[in-house]
Amino acid sequence: MAFCKVRKANIYYEIIGTGTPIVMLHGYSPDHRLMKGCMEPVFVEREGCKRIYIDLPGMGKTTDYETINNSDEMLVAVVELIQSLIPNERYLLVGESYGGYLVRGILREYHEQILGAAFICPLIIPDKPSRTVPEQSIVSADKEFISTLTKQELDDLSSHLVVLNENNCLRYTNEVLAGQKMADVEFLEKVQKSYGFSFAVDEMIFDKPSIFLLGKQDSMVGYKDAFDIIDKFPRAAFTILDKAGHNLQIEQADLFNSLMHEWLDRVKEFND
């Protein structure tokens, strides 16, 4: 647990393990606990990776970010952090939602250093009205569990999850909601006015092992838009999971772990 001072932020980070660095980038408004909650189980039986979890500016414990005004400057802060923590090292990237958008920004400039990339429910189109998304829906619910919830709790969980049961709701509360409660809402609203990069982000082809994990019921970013960039990732697996919304990593945890292992195996084979 430490802080790294870059030009426009003092970024909180945690490092677990040793070996090949993996930089984990969470989505918009939660904090590093989202990534830690889904990625650490992957490494219970896997060694050789140094996991770097960060809180993006305006989120979690990161401070001194007020002069960041847009996603371009958010990206610069993340790149400066990476260059400070692992200078001249090759590394992996894992991005969830907005974190996946930042990963594409990093790939554009630094693809030669990057060994592979994983995208969890990635933001493809920053402009919300332009996204192709399904309606929010509940596909599975534990009736006994939901009968214990207040109307407010049920309404909140039903707008963010598509599989309602005690385990999913507990993980969502601890890994997602806990971080969102710490977010600087005013700052995030400011950055959202310049949410898209000022440059074309998908100009290059990234030909190293990658994975896109997409939720069939993801009403936030959808899954169809990801296929617009499939040709930019010739070594990527594109997987659409049913019974999975924007919190796919929680709702399909076993498949998530399995697919992450498969991706990491491909990365190892490619780079050995």
XYZ file of C-alpha atoms in Angstrom:
272
model
C 0.000 0.000 0.000
C 1.655 3.184 -1.201
C 1.328 6.323 -3.286
C 3.091 7.319 -6.500
C 3.300 11.023 -7.311
C 2.870 11.828 -10.989
C 2.431 15.272 -12.514
C -1.342 15.534 -12.095
C -2.144 13.072 -9.302
C -0.880 11.226 -6.262
C -1.960 7.696 -7.189
C -2.694 5.034 -4.596
C -1.526 1.528 -5.481
C -1.037 -1.940 -4.037
C 1.391 -4.593 -5.284
C 0.891 -8.311 -4.603
C 3.247 -11.075 -5.685
C 6.404 -11.139 -7.802
C 7.188 -11.822 -11.438
C 5.715 -10.444 -14.644
C 3.876 -7.178 -13.873
C 0.122 -7.008 -14.496
C -1.403 -3.528 -14.276
C -5.081 -3.613 -13.247
C -7.376 -0.729 -14.222
C -10.894 -0.557 -12.761
C -13.933 1.188 -14.185
C -15.473 4.622 -13.666
C -16.312 5.397 -10.007
C -15.306 2.194 -8.136
C -11.723 1.662 -6.909
C -8.994 -1.000 -6.922
C -11.149 -3.366 -4.846
C -13.169 -4.223 -7.938
C -10.078 -5.597 -9.692
C -8.566 -7.129 -6.586
C -11.823 -8.949 -5.805
C -11.971 -10.713 -9.172
C -8.274 -11.102 -10.027
C -6.752 -12.338 -6.771
C -8.730 -15.622 -6.883
C -7.082 -16.276 -10.273
C -3.665 -16.266 -8.589
C -4.466 -18.561 -5.674
C -2.990 -21.416 -7.688
C -0.798 -19.405 -10.034
C 2.627 -17.874 -9.418
C 4.977 -15.645 -11.352
C 2.892 -12.478 -11.621
C 3.266 -9.142 -9.857
C -0.229 -7.663 -9.608
C -0.399 -3.864 -9.541
C -3.768 -2.512 -8.382
C -4.379 1.232 -8.563
C -7.070 3.774 -7.735
C -7.706 5.959 -10.762
C -7.789 9.741 -10.214
C -11.028 10.869 -8.570
C -11.596 7.399 -7.171
C -10.533 5.464 -4.088
C -7.608 6.860 -2.104
C -5.869 8.703 -4.954
C -5.393 12.436 -4.244
C -4.218 15.687 -5.879
C -5.997 14.989 -9.181
C -8.053 18.185 -9.460
C -6.181 19.555 -12.511
C -7.121 16.514 -14.626
C -9.867 17.625 -17.013
C -10.406 14.810 -19.498
C -9.637 11.217 -20.441
C -6.457 12.234 -22.287
C -5.029 13.573 -19.014
C -6.338 10.550 -17.084
C -4.437 8.337 -19.531
C -1.226 10.356 -19.110
C -1.428 9.967 -15.323
C -1.774 6.174 -15.634
C 1.108 5.945 -18.119
C 3.335 8.029 -15.836
C 2.497 5.719 -12.935
C 3.417 2.639 -14.988
C 6.684 4.234 -16.089
C 7.489 5.107 -12.468
C 6.693 1.696 -10.980
C 8.008 -0.623 -13.704
C 10.370 1.412 -15.923
C 11.662 -0.476 -18.962
C 9.741 -3.638 -18.031
C 7.331 -5.533 -20.249
C 3.917 -6.044 -18.684
C 0.299 -7.165 -19.029
C -2.794 -4.997 -18.857
C -6.242 -5.850 -17.488
C -8.993 -3.253 -17.789
C -12.613 -3.297 -16.663
C -15.181 -0.974 -18.281
C -13.549 2.504 -18.450
C -10.291 0.793 -17.474
C -10.570 -1.167 -20.721
C -10.845 2.101 -22.627
C -7.657 3.309 -20.941
C -5.964 0.015 -21.860
C -6.662 0.722 -25.538
C -5.119 4.160 -25.071
C -1.981 2.625 -23.568
C -1.759 -0.028 -26.307
C -1.790 2.680 -28.965
C 1.544 4.116 -27.808
C 3.263 1.344 -25.879
C 2.194 -1.910 -27.573
C 5.774 -3.151 -27.939
C 6.182 -3.277 -24.133
C 2.836 -4.978 -23.536
C 2.751 -8.785 -23.470
C -1.028 -9.190 -23.567
C -4.288 -7.497 -22.658
C -7.557 -8.525 -21.017
C -10.808 -6.583 -21.236
C -13.668 -7.119 -18.765
C -16.967 -5.584 -19.929
C -14.914 -2.910 -21.722
C -16.174 0.556 -22.588
C -15.939 0.701 -26.386
C -17.966 3.830 -27.206
C -17.590 6.708 -24.694
C -20.736 8.501 -25.899
C -23.506 6.734 -23.997
C -26.390 7.363 -26.473
C -24.282 5.862 -29.291
C -23.807 2.478 -27.569
C -25.740 -0.652 -28.545
C -27.011 -2.025 -25.246
C -29.821 -4.331 -24.106
C -32.425 -3.276 -21.551
C -31.490 -3.925 -17.928
C -33.129 -7.196 -16.878
C -32.963 -9.809 -14.133
C -32.304 -13.263 -15.607
C -32.013 -15.186 -12.348
C -33.019 -14.456 -8.752
C -32.939 -16.289 -5.441
C -36.479 -15.544 -4.273
C -35.761 -16.485 -0.681
C -32.812 -14.083 -0.541
C -34.521 -11.153 -2.253
C -37.450 -11.443 0.162
C -35.023 -10.296 2.897
C -34.141 -7.055 1.079
C -35.778 -3.668 1.527
C -37.394 -2.125 -1.546
C -34.526 0.372 -1.782
C -31.918 -2.399 -1.644
C -33.775 -4.471 -4.203
C -34.190 -1.515 -6.573
C -30.484 -0.624 -6.332
C -29.229 -4.173 -6.815
C -31.729 -4.838 -9.615
C -30.397 -1.884 -11.569
C -26.790 -3.135 -11.425
C -26.923 -6.944 -11.351
C -28.703 -9.469 -13.566
C -28.217 -12.491 -11.280
C -29.539 -11.714 -7.802
C -28.355 -13.962 -5.006
C -26.665 -13.448 -1.661
C -23.107 -14.075 -2.851
C -23.364 -11.737 -5.861
C -24.975 -8.975 -3.836
C -22.359 -9.253 -1.088
C -19.497 -9.116 -3.579
C -21.100 -6.213 -5.444
C -21.476 -4.302 -2.165
C -17.901 -4.966 -1.023
C -16.039 -4.755 -4.328
C -17.997 -2.192 -6.341
C -20.353 -0.147 -4.181
C -17.781 0.413 -1.406
C -15.478 2.100 -3.917
C -18.253 4.107 -5.556
C -19.104 5.636 -2.175
C -15.590 7.154 -2.051
C -15.732 8.629 -5.564
C -15.430 12.365 -6.194
C -18.696 12.737 -8.102
C -18.155 16.384 -9.083
C -14.718 15.603 -10.528
C -15.980 12.544 -12.411
C -18.837 14.549 -13.923
C -16.299 17.131 -15.123
C -14.132 14.497 -16.817
C -17.185 12.850 -18.386
C -17.725 16.007 -20.425
C -14.498 15.022 -22.237
C -14.907 11.280 -21.747
C -13.643 10.207 -25.160
C -9.995 10.558 -26.141
C -9.160 13.445 -28.473
C -7.404 10.959 -30.797
C -8.436 7.837 -32.710
C -7.702 5.090 -30.202
C -7.876 1.977 -32.418
C -5.400 2.864 -35.163
C -2.948 0.011 -34.612
C -3.234 -3.780 -34.611
C -2.350 -5.525 -31.344
C -1.263 -9.030 -32.281
C -0.486 -10.473 -28.845
C -2.768 -12.763 -26.794
C -5.833 -10.895 -25.580
C -9.297 -11.602 -24.274
C -12.597 -9.714 -24.334
C -15.110 -10.869 -21.721
C -18.546 -9.517 -22.607
C -21.850 -9.788 -20.753
C -24.908 -10.721 -22.843
C -27.092 -8.700 -20.447
C -24.648 -5.786 -19.971
C -26.922 -2.734 -20.113
C -24.072 -0.282 -19.409
C -21.669 -0.837 -22.313
C -23.270 -3.786 -24.092
C -21.383 -6.458 -26.014
C -22.083 -5.798 -29.704
C -19.893 -2.702 -30.051
C -16.781 -4.702 -29.107
C -17.010 -6.581 -32.396
C -16.361 -3.337 -34.276
C -12.712 -3.613 -33.206
C -12.275 -7.390 -33.505
C -9.925 -7.064 -36.494
C -7.564 -4.918 -34.409
C -6.953 -7.895 -32.084
C -6.080 -10.924 -34.234
C -4.989 -12.984 -31.185
C -7.998 -12.110 -29.022
C -10.706 -14.429 -27.750
C -14.081 -12.681 -27.798
C -16.384 -14.394 -25.302
C -20.015 -13.426 -24.638
C -21.333 -14.884 -21.404
C -25.022 -15.399 -20.657
C -26.312 -14.624 -17.145
C -23.782 -11.793 -17.075
C -24.290 -8.052 -16.936
C -21.794 -5.261 -16.313
C -20.549 -7.175 -13.257
C -19.686 -10.283 -15.258
C -16.646 -10.997 -13.068
C -19.010 -11.544 -10.113
C -21.991 -13.144 -11.830
C -19.936 -15.697 -13.772
C -17.005 -16.050 -11.381
C -16.056 -19.645 -12.248
C -16.050 -18.992 -15.992
C -14.201 -15.724 -15.394
C -11.415 -17.520 -13.501
C -11.193 -20.253 -16.110
C -11.011 -17.831 -19.033
C -8.420 -15.673 -17.291
C -6.253 -18.753 -16.745
C -6.632 -19.653 -20.424
C -5.560 -16.136 -21.436
C -2.546 -16.188 -19.097
C -1.554 -19.606 -20.487
C -1.653 -18.184 -24.018
C 0.417 -15.182 -22.939
C 3.034 -17.475 -21.392
C 3.187 -19.720 -24.441
C 3.466 -16.742 -26.800
C 6.285 -15.106 -24.850
C 8.322 -18.177 -23.797
